[in-house]
Every structure is written in C-alpha cells, then in structure tokens.
PDB file of C-alpha atoms in Angstrom:
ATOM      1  CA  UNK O  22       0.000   0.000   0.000  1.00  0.00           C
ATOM      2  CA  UNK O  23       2.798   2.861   0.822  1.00  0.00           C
ATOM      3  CA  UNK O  24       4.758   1.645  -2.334  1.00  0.00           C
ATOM      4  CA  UNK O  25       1.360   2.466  -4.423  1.00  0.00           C
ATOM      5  CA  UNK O  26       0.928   5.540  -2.103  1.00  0.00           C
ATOM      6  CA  UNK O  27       4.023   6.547  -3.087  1.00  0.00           C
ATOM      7  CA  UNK O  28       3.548   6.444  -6.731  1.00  0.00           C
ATOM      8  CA  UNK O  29       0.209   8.472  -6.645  1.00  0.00           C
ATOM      9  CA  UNK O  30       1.915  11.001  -5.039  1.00  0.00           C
ATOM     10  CA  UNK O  31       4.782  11.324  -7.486  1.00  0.00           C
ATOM     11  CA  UNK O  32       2.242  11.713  -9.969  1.00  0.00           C
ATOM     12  CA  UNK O  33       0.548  14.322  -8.183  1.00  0.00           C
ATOM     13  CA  UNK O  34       3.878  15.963  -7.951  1.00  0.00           C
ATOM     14  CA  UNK O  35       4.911  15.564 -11.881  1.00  0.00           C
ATOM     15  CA  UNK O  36       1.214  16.827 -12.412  1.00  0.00           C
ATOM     16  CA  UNK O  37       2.034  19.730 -10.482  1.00  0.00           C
ATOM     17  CA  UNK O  38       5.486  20.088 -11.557  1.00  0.00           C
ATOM     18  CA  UNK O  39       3.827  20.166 -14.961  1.00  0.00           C
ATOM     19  CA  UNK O  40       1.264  22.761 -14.490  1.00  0.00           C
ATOM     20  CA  UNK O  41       3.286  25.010 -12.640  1.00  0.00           C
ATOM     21  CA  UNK O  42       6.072  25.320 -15.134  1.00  0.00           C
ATOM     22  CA  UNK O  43       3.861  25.284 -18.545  1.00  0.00           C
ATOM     23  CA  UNK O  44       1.012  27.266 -17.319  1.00  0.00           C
ATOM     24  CA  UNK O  45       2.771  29.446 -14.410  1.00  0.00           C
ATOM     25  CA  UNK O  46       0.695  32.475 -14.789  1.00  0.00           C
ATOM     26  CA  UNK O  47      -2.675  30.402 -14.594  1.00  0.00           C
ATOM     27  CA  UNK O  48      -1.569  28.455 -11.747  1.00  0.00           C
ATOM     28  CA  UNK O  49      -0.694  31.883  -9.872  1.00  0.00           C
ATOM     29  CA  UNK O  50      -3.936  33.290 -11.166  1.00  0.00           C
ATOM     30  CA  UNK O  51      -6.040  30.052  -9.991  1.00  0.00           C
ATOM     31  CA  UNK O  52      -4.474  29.167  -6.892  1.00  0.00           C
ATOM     32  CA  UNK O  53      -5.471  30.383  -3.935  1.00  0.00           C
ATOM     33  CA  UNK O  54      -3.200  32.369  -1.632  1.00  0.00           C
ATOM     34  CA  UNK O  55      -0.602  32.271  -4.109  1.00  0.00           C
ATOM     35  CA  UNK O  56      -1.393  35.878  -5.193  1.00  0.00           C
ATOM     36  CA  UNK O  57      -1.155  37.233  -1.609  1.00  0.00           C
ATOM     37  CA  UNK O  58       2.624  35.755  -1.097  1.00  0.00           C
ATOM     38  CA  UNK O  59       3.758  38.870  -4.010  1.00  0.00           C
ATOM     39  CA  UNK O  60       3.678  39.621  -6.698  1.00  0.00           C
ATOM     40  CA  UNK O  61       4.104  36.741  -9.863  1.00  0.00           C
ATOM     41  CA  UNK O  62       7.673  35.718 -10.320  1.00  0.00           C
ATOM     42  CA  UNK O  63       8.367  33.333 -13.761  1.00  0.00           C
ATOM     43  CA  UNK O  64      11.927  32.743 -11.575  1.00  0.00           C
ATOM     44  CA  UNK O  65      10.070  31.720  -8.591  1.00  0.00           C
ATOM     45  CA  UNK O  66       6.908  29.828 -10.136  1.00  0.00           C
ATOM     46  CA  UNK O  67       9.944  27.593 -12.186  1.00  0.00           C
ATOM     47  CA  UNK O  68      11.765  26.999  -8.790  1.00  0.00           C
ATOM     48  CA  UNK O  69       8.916  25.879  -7.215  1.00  0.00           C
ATOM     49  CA  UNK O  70       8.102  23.437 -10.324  1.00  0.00           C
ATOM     50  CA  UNK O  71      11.391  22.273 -10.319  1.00  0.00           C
ATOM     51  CA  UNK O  72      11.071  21.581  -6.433  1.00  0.00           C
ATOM     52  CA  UNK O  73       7.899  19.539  -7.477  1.00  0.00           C
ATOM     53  CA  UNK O  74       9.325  17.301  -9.978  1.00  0.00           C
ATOM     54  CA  UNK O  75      12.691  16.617  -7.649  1.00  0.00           C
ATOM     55  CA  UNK O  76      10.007  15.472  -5.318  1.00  0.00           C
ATOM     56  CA  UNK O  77       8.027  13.696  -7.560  1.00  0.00           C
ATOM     57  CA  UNK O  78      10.728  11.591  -9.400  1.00  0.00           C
ATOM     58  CA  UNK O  79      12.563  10.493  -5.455  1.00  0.00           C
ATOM     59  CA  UNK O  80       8.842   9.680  -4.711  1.00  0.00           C
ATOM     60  CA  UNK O  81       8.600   7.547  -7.324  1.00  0.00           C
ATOM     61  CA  UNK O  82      12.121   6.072  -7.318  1.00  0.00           C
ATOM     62  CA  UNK O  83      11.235   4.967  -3.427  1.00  0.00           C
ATOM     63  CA  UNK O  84       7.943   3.258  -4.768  1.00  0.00           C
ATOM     64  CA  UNK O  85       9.875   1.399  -7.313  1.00  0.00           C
ATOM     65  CA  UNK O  86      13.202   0.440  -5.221  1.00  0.00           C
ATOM     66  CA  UNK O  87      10.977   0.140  -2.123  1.00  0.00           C
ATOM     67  CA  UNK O  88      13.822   2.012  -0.069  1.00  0.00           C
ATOM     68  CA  UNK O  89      12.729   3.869   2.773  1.00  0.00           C
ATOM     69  CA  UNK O  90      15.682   6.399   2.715  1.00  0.00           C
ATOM     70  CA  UNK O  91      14.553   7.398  -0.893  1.00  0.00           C
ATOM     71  CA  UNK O  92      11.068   7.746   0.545  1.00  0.00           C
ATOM     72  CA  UNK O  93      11.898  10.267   3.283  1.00  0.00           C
ATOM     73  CA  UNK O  94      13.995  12.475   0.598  1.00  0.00           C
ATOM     74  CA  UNK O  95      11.294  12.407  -1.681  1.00  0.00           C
ATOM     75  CA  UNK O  96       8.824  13.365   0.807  1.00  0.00           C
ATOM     76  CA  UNK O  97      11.291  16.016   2.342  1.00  0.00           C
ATOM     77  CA  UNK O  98      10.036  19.026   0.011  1.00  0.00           C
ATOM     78  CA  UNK O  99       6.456  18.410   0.744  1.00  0.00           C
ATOM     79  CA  UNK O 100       7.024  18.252   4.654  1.00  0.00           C
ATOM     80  CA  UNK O 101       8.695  21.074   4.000  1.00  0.00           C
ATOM     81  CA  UNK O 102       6.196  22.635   1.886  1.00  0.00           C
ATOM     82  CA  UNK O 103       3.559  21.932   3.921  1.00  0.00           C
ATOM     83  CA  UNK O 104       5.180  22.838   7.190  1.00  0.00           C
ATOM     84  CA  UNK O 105       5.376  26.265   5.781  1.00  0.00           C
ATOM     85  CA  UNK O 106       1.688  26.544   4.552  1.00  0.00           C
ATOM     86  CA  UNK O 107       1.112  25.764   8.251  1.00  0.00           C
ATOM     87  CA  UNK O 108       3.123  28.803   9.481  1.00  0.00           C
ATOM     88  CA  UNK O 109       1.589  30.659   6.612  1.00  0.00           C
ATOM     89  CA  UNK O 110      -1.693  29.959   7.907  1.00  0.00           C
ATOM     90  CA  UNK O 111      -0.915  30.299  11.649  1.00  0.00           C
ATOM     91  CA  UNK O 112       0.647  34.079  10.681  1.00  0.00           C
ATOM     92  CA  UNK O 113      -2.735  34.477   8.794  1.00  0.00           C
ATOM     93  CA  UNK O 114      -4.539  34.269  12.203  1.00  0.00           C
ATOM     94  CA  UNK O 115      -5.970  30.300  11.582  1.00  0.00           C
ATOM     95  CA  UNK O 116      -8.644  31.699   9.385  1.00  0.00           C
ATOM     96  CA  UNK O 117     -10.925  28.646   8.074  1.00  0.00           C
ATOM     97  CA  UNK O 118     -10.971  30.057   4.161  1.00  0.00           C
ATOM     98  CA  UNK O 119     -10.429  28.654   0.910  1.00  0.00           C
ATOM     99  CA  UNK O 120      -7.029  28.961   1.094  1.00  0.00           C
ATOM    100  CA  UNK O 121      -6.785  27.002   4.433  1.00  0.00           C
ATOM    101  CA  UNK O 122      -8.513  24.567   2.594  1.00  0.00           C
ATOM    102  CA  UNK O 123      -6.595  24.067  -0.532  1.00  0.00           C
ATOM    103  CA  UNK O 124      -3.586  24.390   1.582  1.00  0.00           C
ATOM    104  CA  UNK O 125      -4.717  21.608   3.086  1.00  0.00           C
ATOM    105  CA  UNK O 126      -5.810  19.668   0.758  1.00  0.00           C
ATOM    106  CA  UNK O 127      -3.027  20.476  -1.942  1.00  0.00           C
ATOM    107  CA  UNK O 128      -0.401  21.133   0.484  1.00  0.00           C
ATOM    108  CA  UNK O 129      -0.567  19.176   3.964  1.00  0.00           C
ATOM    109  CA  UNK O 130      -2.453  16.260   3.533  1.00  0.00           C
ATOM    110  CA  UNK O 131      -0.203  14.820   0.476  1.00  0.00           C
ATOM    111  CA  UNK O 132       2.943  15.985   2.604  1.00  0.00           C
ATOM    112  CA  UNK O 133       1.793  13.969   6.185  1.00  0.00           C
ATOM    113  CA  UNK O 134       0.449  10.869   2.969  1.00  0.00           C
ATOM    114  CA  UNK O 135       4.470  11.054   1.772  1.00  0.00           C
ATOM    115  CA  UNK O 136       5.986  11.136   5.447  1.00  0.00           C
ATOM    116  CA  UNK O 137       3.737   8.286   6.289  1.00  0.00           C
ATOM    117  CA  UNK O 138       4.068   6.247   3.218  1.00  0.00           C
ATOM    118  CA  UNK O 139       7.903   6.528   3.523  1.00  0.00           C
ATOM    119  CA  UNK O 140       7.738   5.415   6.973  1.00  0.00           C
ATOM    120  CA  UNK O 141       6.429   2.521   5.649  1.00  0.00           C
ATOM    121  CA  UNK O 142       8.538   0.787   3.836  1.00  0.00           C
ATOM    122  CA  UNK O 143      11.527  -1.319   4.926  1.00  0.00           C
ATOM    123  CA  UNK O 144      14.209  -0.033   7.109  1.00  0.00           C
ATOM    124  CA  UNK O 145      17.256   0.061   5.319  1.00  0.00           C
ATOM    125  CA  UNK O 146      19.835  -2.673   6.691  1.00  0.00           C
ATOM    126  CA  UNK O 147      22.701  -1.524   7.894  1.00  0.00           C
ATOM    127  CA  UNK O 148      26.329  -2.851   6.891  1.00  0.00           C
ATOM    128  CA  UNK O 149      29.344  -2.302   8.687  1.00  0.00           C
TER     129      UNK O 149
END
C-alpha cells in the first residue's frame, strides 16, 4: 500500500510540476493564496516546479526500489512545503478560508500521505 501511495503522489507531484512550469501564470492566477505571497515571479513559479518534480521523481524512485531512505527524501520538500503553509496559515490568524482549505488539501495532507508512506517501507539494513 505505501509503495502504491508513493507512486500516486509522485504523480501528483509531476502533475504539479507540470502545471506550474507550462502554465505558471494560470496556476498563480487560480491558486489560492498564491497571489497574496507577491507579486508573480516566472523565476520563482519555475523553482517551485522544479522543487515539485525533484520530489516527484525520489517519490517515485522509493515506490519502485521500495527504499525507505529514498522515501523520506522524496517526501522532504512536501514536509517542507507543507510545514510552511502551516506557518503561513498560523501568521494568517488560523482563518478557516479557501485557502486554508486548498492548503490543506493540496499542500498538507499529500505531505503527512508522503511522510507516512515513507515510513512505511523497509528499514534500510545496515552494513558495517
């Protein structure tokens, strides 16, 4: 289950990855909250894409090698991520809005799913 886990979520990631870099304008137009963090950046908005598909391809390297050290560096950017959306939101006074919402649901949840997932799968053995 965390191996197939882990391969939804690298898609997620390479969809995002996707979107962000090819459309970066619409996704800082359609997103919400993005707008409020300044004003649009093509530099930025490829960073972040980039961030995405590192993410996404560890993600799915762990599902496919089934190595649990893979899976925590995969999953490392969207803890990350999401961590910050969390202070983002805390700093925003914990308002329950849309953008807590798709924070949430874009942001957190697949970050804690990763962490989990990772967690997971086998220990690596360790040789001396």
């Amino acid at each position: 289950m965390a191996r197939t886990l882990l391969y939804v979520l690298a898609g997620y990631a390479l969809l995002i990855s996707g979107y962000i870099w090819f459309l970066p304008q619409t996704f800082y137009d359609n997103t919400p909250g993005v707008a409020m963090m300044g004003p649009f950046s093509i530099h930025f908005m490829k960073d972040v894409s980039l961030a995405y598909l590192a993410g996404g391809l560890i993600l799915a390297w762990a599902a496919r090698t089934g190595d649990q050290r893979l899976g925590y560096a995969g999953a490392m950017w969207f803890a990350f991520h999401g961590l910050f959306h969390i202070w983002i939101w805390i700093h925003r006074g914990l308002p329950f809005d849309i953008i807590a919402a798709s924070d949430f649901v874009g942001v957190v949840t697949p970050a804690a799913l990763a962490m989990w997932a990772a967690s997971r799968l086998p220990s690596p053995t360790r040789t001396a």
